[in-house]
Coordinates of C-alpha atoms and ligand atoms in Angstrom, one line a residue:
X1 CA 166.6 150.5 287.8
X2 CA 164.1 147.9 288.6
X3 CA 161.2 150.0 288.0
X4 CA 163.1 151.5 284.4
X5 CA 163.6 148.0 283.3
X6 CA 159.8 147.2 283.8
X7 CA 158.5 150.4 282.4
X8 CA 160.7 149.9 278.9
X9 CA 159.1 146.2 279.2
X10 CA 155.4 148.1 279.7
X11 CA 156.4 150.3 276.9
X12 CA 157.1 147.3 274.4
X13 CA 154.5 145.8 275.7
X14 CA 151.8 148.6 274.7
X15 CA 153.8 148.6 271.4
X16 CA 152.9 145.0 270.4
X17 CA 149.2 145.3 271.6
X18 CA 148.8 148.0 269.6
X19 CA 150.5 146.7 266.6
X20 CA 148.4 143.5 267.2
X21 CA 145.0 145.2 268.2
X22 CA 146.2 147.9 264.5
X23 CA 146.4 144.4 262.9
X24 CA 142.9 143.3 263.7
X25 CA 141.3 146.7 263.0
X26 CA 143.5 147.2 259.5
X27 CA 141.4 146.5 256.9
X28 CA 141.8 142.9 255.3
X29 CA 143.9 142.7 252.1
X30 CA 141.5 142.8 249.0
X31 CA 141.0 139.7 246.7
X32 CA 143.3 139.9 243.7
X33 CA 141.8 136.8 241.9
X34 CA 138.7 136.0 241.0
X35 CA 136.5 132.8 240.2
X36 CA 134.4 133.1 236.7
X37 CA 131.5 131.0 235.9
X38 CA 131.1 131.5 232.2
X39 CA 127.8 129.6 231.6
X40 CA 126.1 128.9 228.6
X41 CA 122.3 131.4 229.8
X42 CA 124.5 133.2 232.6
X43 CA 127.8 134.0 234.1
X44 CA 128.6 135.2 237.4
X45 CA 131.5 136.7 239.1
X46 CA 132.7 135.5 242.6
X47 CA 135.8 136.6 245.4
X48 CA 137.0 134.6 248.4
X49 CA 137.3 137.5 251.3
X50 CA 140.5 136.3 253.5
X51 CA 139.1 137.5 256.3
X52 CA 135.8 136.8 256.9
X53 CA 136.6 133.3 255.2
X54 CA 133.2 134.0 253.0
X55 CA 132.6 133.8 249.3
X56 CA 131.1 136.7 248.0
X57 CA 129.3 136.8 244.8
X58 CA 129.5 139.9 242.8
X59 CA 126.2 141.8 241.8
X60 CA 125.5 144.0 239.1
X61 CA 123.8 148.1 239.5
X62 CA 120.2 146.1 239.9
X63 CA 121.8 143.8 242.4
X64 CA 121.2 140.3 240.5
X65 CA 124.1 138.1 241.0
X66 CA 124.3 136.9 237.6
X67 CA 124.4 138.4 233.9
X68 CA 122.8 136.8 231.2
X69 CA 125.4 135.5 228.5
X70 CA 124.4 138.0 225.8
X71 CA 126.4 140.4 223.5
X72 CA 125.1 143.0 221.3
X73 CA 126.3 144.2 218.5
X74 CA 125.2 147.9 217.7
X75 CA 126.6 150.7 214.8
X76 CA 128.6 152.2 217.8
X77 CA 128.9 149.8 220.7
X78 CA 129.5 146.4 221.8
X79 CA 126.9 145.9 225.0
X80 CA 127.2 142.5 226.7
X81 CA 124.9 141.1 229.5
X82 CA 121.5 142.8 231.5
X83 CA 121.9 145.5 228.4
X84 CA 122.4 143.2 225.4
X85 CA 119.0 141.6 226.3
X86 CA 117.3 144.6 226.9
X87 CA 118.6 145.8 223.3
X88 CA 117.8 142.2 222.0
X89 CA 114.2 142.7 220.7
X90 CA 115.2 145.2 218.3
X91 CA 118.7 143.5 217.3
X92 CA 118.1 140.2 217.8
X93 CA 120.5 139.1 214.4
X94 CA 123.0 140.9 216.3
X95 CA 122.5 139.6 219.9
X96 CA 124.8 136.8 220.3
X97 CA 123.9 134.0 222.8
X98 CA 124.4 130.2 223.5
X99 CA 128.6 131.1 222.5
X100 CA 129.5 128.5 224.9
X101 CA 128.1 126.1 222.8
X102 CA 130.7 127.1 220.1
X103 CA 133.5 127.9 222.2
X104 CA 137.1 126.0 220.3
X105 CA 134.8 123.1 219.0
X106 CA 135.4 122.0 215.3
X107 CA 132.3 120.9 213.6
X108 CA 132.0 118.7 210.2
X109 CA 130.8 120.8 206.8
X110 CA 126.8 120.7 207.4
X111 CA 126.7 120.8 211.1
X112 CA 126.3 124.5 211.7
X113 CA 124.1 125.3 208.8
X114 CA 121.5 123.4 210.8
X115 CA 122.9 124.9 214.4
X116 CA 122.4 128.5 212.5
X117 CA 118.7 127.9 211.4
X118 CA 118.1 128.1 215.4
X119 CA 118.9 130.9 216.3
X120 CA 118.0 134.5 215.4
X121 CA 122.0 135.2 214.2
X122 CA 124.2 133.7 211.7
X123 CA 126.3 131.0 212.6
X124 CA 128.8 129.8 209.9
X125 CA 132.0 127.6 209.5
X126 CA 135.3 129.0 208.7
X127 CA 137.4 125.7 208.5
X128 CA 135.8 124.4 210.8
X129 CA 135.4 126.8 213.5
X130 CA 131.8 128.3 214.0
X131 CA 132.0 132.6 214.1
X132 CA 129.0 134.6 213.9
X133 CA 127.9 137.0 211.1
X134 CA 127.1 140.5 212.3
X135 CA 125.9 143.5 209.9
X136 CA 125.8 147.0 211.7
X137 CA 126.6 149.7 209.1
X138 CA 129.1 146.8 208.0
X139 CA 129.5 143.0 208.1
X140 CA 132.0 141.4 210.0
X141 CA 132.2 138.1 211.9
X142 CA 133.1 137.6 215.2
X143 CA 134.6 134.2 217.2
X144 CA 132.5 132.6 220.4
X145 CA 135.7 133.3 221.9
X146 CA 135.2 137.6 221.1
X147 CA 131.3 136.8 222.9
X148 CA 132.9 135.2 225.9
X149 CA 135.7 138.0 226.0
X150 CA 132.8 140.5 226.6
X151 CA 131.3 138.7 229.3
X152 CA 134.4 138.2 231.1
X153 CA 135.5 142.1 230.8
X154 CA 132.0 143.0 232.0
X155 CA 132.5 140.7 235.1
X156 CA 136.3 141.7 235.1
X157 CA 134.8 145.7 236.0
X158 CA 131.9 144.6 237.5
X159 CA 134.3 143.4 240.5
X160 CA 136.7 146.3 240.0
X161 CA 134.3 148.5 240.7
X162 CA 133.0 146.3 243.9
X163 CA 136.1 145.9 245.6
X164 CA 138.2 149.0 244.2
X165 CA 141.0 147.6 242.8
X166 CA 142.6 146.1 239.7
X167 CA 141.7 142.8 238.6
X168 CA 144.4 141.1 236.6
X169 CA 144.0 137.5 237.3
X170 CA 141.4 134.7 237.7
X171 CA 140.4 131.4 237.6
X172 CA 137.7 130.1 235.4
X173 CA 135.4 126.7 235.3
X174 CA 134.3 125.0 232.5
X175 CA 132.4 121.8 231.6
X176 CA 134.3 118.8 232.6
X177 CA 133.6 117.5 228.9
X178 CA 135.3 120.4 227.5
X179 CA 138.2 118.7 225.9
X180 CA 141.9 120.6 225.7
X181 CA 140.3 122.7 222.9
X182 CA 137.3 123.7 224.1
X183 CA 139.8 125.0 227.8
X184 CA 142.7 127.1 225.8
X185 CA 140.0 128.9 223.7
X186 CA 138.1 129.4 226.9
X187 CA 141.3 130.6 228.3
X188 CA 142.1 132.6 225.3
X189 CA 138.7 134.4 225.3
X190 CA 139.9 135.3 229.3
X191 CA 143.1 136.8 228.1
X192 CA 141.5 138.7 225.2
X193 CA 139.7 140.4 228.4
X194 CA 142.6 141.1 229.8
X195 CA 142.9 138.9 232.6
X196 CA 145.7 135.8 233.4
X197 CA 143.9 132.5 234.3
X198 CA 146.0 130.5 236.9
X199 CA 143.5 127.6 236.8
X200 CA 140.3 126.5 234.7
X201 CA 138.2 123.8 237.0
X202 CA 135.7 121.3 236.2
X203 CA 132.2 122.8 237.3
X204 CA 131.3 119.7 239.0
X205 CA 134.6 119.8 240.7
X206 CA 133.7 123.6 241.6
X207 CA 130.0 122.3 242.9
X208 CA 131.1 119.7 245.4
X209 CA 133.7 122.8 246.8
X210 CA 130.9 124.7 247.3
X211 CA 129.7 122.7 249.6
X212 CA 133.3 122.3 251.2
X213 CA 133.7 118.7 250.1
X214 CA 137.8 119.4 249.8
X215 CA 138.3 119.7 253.5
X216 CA 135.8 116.8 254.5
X217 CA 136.7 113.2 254.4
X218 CA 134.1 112.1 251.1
X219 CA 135.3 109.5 248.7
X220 CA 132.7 109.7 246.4
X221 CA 130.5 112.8 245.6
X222 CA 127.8 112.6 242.6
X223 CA 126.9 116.4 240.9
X224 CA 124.0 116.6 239.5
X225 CA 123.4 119.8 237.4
X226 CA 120.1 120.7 235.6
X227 CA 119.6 123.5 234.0
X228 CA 117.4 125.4 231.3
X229 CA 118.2 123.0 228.5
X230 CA 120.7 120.5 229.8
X231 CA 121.3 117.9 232.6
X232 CA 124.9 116.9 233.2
X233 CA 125.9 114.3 236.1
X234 CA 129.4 113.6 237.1
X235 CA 130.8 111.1 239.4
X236 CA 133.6 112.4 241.3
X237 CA 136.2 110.7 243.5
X238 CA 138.5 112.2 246.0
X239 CA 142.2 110.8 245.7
X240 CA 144.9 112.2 248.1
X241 CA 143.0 115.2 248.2
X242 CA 142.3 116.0 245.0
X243 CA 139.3 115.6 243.0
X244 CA 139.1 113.1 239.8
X245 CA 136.2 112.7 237.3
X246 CA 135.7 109.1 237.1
X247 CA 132.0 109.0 234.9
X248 CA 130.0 111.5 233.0
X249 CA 126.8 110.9 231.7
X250 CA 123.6 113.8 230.1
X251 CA 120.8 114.6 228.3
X252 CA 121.6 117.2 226.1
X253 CA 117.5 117.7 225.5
X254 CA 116.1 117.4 229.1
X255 CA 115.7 120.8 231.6
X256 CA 113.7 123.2 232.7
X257 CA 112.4 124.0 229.0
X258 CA 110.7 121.0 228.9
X259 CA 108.7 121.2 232.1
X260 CA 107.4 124.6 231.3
X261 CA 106.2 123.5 228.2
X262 CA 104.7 120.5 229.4
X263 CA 102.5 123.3 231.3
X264 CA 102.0 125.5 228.2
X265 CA 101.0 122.1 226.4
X266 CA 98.1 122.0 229.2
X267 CA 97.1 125.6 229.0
X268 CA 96.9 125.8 225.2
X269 CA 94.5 123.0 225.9
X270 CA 92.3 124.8 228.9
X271 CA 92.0 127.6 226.0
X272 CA 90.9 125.7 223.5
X273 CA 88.1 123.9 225.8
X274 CA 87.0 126.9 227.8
X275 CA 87.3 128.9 224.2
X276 CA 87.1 126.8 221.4
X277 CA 89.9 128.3 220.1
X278 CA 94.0 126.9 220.0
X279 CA 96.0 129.9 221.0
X280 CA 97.8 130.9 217.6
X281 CA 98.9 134.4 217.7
X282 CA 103.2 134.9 218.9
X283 CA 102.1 137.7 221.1
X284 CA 99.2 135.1 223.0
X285 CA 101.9 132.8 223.0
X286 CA 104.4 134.9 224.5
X287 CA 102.1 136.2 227.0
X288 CA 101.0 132.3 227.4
X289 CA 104.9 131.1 228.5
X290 CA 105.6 134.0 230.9
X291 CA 103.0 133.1 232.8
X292 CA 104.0 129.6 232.8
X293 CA 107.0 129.8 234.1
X294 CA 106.1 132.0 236.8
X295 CA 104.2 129.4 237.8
X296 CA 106.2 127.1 237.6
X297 CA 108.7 128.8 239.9
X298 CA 106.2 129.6 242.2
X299 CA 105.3 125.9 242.6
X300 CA 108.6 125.0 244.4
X301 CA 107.6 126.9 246.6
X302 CA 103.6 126.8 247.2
X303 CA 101.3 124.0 246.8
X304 CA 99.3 126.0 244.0
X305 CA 99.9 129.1 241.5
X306 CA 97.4 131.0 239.8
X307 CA 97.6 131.6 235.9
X308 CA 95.9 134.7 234.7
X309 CA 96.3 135.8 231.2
X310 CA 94.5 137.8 229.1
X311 CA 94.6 136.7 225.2
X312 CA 93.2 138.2 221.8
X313 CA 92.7 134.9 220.3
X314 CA 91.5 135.4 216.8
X315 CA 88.5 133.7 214.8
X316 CA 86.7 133.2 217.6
X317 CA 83.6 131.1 217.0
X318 CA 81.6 132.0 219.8
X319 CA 82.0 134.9 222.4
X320 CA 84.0 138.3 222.0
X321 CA 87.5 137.9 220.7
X322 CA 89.6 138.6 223.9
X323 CA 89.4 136.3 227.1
X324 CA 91.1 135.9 229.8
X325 CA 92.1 132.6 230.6
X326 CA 92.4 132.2 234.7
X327 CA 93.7 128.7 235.8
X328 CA 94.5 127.3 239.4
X329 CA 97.4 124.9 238.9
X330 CA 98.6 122.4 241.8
X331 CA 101.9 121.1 242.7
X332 CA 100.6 117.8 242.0
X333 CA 99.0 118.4 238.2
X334 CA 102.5 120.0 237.6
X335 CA 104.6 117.0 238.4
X336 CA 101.5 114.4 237.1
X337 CA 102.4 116.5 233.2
X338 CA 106.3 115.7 233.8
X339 CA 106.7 112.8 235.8
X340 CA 108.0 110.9 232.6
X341 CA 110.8 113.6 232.4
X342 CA 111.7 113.7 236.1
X343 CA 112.2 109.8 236.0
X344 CA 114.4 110.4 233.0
X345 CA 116.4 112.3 235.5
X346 CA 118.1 108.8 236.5
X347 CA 119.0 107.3 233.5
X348 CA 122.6 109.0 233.4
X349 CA 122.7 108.8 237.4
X350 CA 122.6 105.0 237.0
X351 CA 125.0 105.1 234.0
X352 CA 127.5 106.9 235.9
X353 CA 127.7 104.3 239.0
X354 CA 127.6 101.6 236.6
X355 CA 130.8 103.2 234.8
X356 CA 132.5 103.9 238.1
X357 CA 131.9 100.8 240.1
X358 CA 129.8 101.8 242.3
X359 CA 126.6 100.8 244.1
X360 CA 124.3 103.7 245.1
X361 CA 125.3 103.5 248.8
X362 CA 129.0 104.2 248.0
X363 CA 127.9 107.9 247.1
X364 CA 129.0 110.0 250.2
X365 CA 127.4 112.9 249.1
X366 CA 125.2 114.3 246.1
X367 CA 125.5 118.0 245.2
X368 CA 122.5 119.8 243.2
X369 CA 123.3 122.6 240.8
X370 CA 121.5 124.3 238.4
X371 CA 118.1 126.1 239.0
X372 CA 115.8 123.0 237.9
X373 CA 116.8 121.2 240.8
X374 CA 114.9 123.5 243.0
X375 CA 111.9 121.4 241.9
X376 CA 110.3 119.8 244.8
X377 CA 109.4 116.1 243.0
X378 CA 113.0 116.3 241.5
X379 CA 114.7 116.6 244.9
X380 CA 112.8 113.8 246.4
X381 CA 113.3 111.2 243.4
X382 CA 117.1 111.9 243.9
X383 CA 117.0 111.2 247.8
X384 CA 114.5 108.3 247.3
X385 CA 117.0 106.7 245.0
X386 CA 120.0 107.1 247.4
X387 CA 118.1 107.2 250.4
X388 CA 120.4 109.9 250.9
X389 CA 119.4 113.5 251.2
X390 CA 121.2 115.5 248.5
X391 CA 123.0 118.6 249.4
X392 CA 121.0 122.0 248.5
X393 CA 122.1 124.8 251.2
X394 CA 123.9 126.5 248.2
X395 CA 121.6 128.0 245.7
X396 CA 122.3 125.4 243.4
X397 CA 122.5 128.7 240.6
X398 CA 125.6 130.1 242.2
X399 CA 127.3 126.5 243.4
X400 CA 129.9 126.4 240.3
X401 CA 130.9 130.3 241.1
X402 CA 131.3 130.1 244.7
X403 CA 133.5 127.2 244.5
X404 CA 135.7 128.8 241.6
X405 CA 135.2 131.5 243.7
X406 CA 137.0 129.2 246.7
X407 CA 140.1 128.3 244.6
X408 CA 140.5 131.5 243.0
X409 CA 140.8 132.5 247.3
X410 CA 143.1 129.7 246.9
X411 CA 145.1 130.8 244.3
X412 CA 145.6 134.2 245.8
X413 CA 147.3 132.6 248.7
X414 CA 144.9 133.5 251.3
X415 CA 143.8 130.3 251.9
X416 CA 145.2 128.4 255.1
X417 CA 145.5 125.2 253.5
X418 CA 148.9 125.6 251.6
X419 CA 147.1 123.3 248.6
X420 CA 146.8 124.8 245.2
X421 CA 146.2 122.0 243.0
X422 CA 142.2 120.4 243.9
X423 CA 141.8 118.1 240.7
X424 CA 143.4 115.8 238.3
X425 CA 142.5 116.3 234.9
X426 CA 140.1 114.3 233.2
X427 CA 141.7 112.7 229.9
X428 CA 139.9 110.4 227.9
X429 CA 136.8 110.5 229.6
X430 CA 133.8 109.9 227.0
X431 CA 130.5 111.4 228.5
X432 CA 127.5 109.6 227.5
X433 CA 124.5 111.0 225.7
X434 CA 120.9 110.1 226.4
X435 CA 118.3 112.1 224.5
Ligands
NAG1 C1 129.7 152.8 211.4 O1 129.2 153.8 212.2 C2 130.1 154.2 213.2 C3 129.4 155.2 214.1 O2 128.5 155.9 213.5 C4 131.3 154.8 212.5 O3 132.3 155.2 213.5 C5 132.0 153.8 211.6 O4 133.0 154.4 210.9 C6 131.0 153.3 210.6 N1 131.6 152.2 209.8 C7 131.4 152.1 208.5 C8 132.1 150.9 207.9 O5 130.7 152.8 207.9
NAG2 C1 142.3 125.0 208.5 O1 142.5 124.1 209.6 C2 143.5 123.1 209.4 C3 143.5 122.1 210.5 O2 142.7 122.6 211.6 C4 144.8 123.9 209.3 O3 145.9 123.0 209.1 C5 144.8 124.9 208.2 O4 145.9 125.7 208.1 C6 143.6 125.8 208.3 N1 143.4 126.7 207.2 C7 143.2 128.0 207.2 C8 143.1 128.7 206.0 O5 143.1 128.6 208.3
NAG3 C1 146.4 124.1 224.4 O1 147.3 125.0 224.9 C2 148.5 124.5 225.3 C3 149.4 125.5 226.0 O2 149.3 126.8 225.4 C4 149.2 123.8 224.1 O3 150.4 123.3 224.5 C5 148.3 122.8 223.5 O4 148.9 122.3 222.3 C6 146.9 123.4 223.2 N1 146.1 122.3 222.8 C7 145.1 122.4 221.9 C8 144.4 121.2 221.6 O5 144.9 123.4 221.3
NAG4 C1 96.0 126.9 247.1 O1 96.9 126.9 248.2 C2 96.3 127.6 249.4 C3 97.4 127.5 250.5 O2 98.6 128.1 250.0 C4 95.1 126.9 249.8 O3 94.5 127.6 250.9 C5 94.1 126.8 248.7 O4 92.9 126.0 249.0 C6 94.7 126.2 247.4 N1 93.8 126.2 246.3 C7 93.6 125.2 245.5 C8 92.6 125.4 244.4 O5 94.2 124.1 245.6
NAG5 C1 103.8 134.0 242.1 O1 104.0 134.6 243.3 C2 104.0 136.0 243.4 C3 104.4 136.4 244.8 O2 103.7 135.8 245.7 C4 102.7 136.5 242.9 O3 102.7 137.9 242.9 C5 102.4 136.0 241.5 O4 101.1 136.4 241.1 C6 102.4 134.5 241.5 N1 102.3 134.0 240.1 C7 101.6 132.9 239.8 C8 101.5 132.6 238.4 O5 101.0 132.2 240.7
NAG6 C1 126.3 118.6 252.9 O1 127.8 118.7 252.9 C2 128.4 118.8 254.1 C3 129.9 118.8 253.9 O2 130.3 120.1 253.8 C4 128.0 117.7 255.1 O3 128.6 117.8 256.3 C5 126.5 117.7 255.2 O4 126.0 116.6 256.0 C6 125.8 117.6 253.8 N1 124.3 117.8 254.0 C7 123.5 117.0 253.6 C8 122.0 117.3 253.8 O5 123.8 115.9 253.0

């Protein structure tokens, strides 16, 4: 009896292992919401796996984790991303870009007339609202919304086809600028993709939970985001938990642009005194800024970077008409060329504390996003400043997805903190210009 007793008990026993050690070898549920970063150059797409507790960031068939935010507009498709670029050259009044820019904004009668005579499309206002002017075989017009919905859909199967399952839901980060506008027609351009947003976050916001700033005990974390074309800083303060924009400051004319053509600047110039010529031609030009900003990514990473171009240069007045111009450049002649523009970096920093209240040792922590921060020089005059180190173990390119990507993992419930809600909005919070 004894011995029956303790063989059911080994028999339940086994049972439980097994359904425990099945448990543990069964496959972990797959993410059902996922965390969009619609920027205003590129958008990427990212999941929060339950059970390795890891953010993984969505690639496309090349393996690049982000698309560019491009759409194309041909007589019989609609490309967006990797293939609207590569179709660009040959389209480029139908290769929508910068829609971001646009996105539920209402301009003044004038204002996009001027936008429009920047880029290689139509811009125009219809009451208000900017659309964009495509002719194919026809002429239509299309909404920054339509652009955005293409990039979302792309990302939307891009992670479908990743993970193997429907994607209905996401959550999505914008600027924290963006004002209620700007977020339902971001939203809107979401559902025109098909997909449910359950939360739109503040990219700053998104940045510091990259770093996992909403588990640790921070008060005050400063985001610093330079990019292409833009710098953005935000001050943010932890309440109960929950993250609150208290001071946001830019320069909507300082980033990565500017560097590079600091160093085109200088290399027109070694032309012109090893040559006697000013490079005029687009195609020397061209040629000219690719090297550049190879360069100029190389320097983060090595002391010096060789610039080898070969040029046609026209009119010569002395010696046959194509050269090649080969230049050594230095670390140290790159940041001597910008170090005007790297100190403007701290204009909005210091306008920022000053609006929150804060002295530069209150900061807990400073998060880095956006690719120009990789710059050496720029790094150092932000921890000389705090006499802080900033945080930069996230590649400050994919910060704002892998943190969308976090409270998407949030959303979806597999997250063991039972907390759904990680900001407070922002209301009447005026962001201040320099530039
Ligand atoms: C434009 O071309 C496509 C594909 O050739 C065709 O399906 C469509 O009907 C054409 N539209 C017009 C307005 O001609
Ligand atoms: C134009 O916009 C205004 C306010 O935004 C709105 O009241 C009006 O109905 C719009 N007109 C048209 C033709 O869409
Ligand atoms: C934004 O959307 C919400 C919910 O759909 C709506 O109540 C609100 O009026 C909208 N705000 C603006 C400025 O469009
Ligand atoms: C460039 O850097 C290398 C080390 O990476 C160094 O050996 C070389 O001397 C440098 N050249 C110049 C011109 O500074
Ligand atoms: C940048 O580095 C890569 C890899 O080391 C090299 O192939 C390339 O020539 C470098 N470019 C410049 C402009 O230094
Ligand atoms: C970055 O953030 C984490 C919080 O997740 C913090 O523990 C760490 O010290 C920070 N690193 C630097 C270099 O400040």
């Amino acid at each position: 009896m004894a011995g029956e007793m303790s063989m059911i008990g080994s028999v339940i026993l086994a049972l439980l292992l097994a359904g425990y050690l099945g448990q543990q070898y069964l496959p972990p549920p797959k993410p059902k919401v996922i965390g969009l970063d619609l920027g205003t150059t590129f958008c990427s797409v990212g999941v929060f796996h339950p059970g390795s507790g890891e953010v993984e960031v969505i690639v496309d068939k090349e393996g690049r984790k982000s698309i560019p935010s491009a759409v194309t507009f041909t007589h019989t498709a609609v490309l967006a991303g990797q293939e609207a670029v590569e179709l660009s050259d040959n389209n480029p009044q139908n290769t929508i870009y910068d829609a971001k820019r646009f996105i539920g904004k209402l301009f003044e009668p004038g204002v996009l007339e001027q936008e429009s005579a920047r880029y290689p499309f139509k811009v125009i206002n219809n009451n208000g609202s900017a659309e964009f002017v495509i002719s194919t075989n026809h002429t239509f017009t299309v909404s920054p919304e339509f652009i955005g919905s293409r990039l979302l859909l792309k990302m939307k199967k891009m992670a479908e086809q990743q993970l193997g399952v429907l994607i209905q839901k996401a959550v999505i980060s914008v600027p924290a600028e963006f004002d209620e506008r700007q977020r339902n027609y971001t939203v809107r351009a979401a559902n025109l993709a098909g997909l449910e947003i359950l939360r739109v976050i503040n990219e700053p916001t998104a940045a510091a939970m990259a770093y996992g700033l909403h588990k640790v005990d921070v008060y005050n974390v400063l985001v610093v985001d330079l990019g292409g074309g833009t710098l953005d800083v935000s001050l943010l303060n932890k309440q109960g938990g929950m993250f609150l924009t208290r001071a946001m400051a830019g320069n909507n004319k300082l980033g990565g642009q500017d560097f590079s053509q600091r160093l085109l600047q200088y290399c027109m110039e070694r032309v012109r005194q090893e040559f006697g010529v000013t490079p005029t031609l687009k195609e020397d030009i061209h040629r000219l800024r690719q090297a550049v900003e190879a360069a100029k990514l190389n320097l983060t990473l090595r002391p010096n970077a060789t610039i080898t171009v070969p040029l046609r240069l026209q009119e010569p007045p002395k010696g046959p008409s194509p050269v090649l111009l080969r230049a050594v450049v230095t670390r140290q002649l790159f940041e001597e060329l910008n170090e005007d523009l790297f100190q403007k970096i701290l204009a909005p920093v210091k306008t920022v504390l000053a609006e929150g209240h804060l002295e530069k040792d209150d900061v807990d922590e400073i998060v880095l996003v956006g690719g120009s921060t990789r710059i050496p020089r720029i790094r150092e005059l932000i921890s000389l400043y705090f006499r802080k180190e900033p945080n930069t173990s996230v590649d400050p390119d994919l910060a704002v997805v892998t943190g969308v990507a976090i409270q998407a993992g949030i959303m979806g419930g597999s997250w063991p903190l039972q907390v759904s809600a990680i900001e407070i909005p922002n209301r009447h919070l005026r962001k201040t210009n320099f530039s």
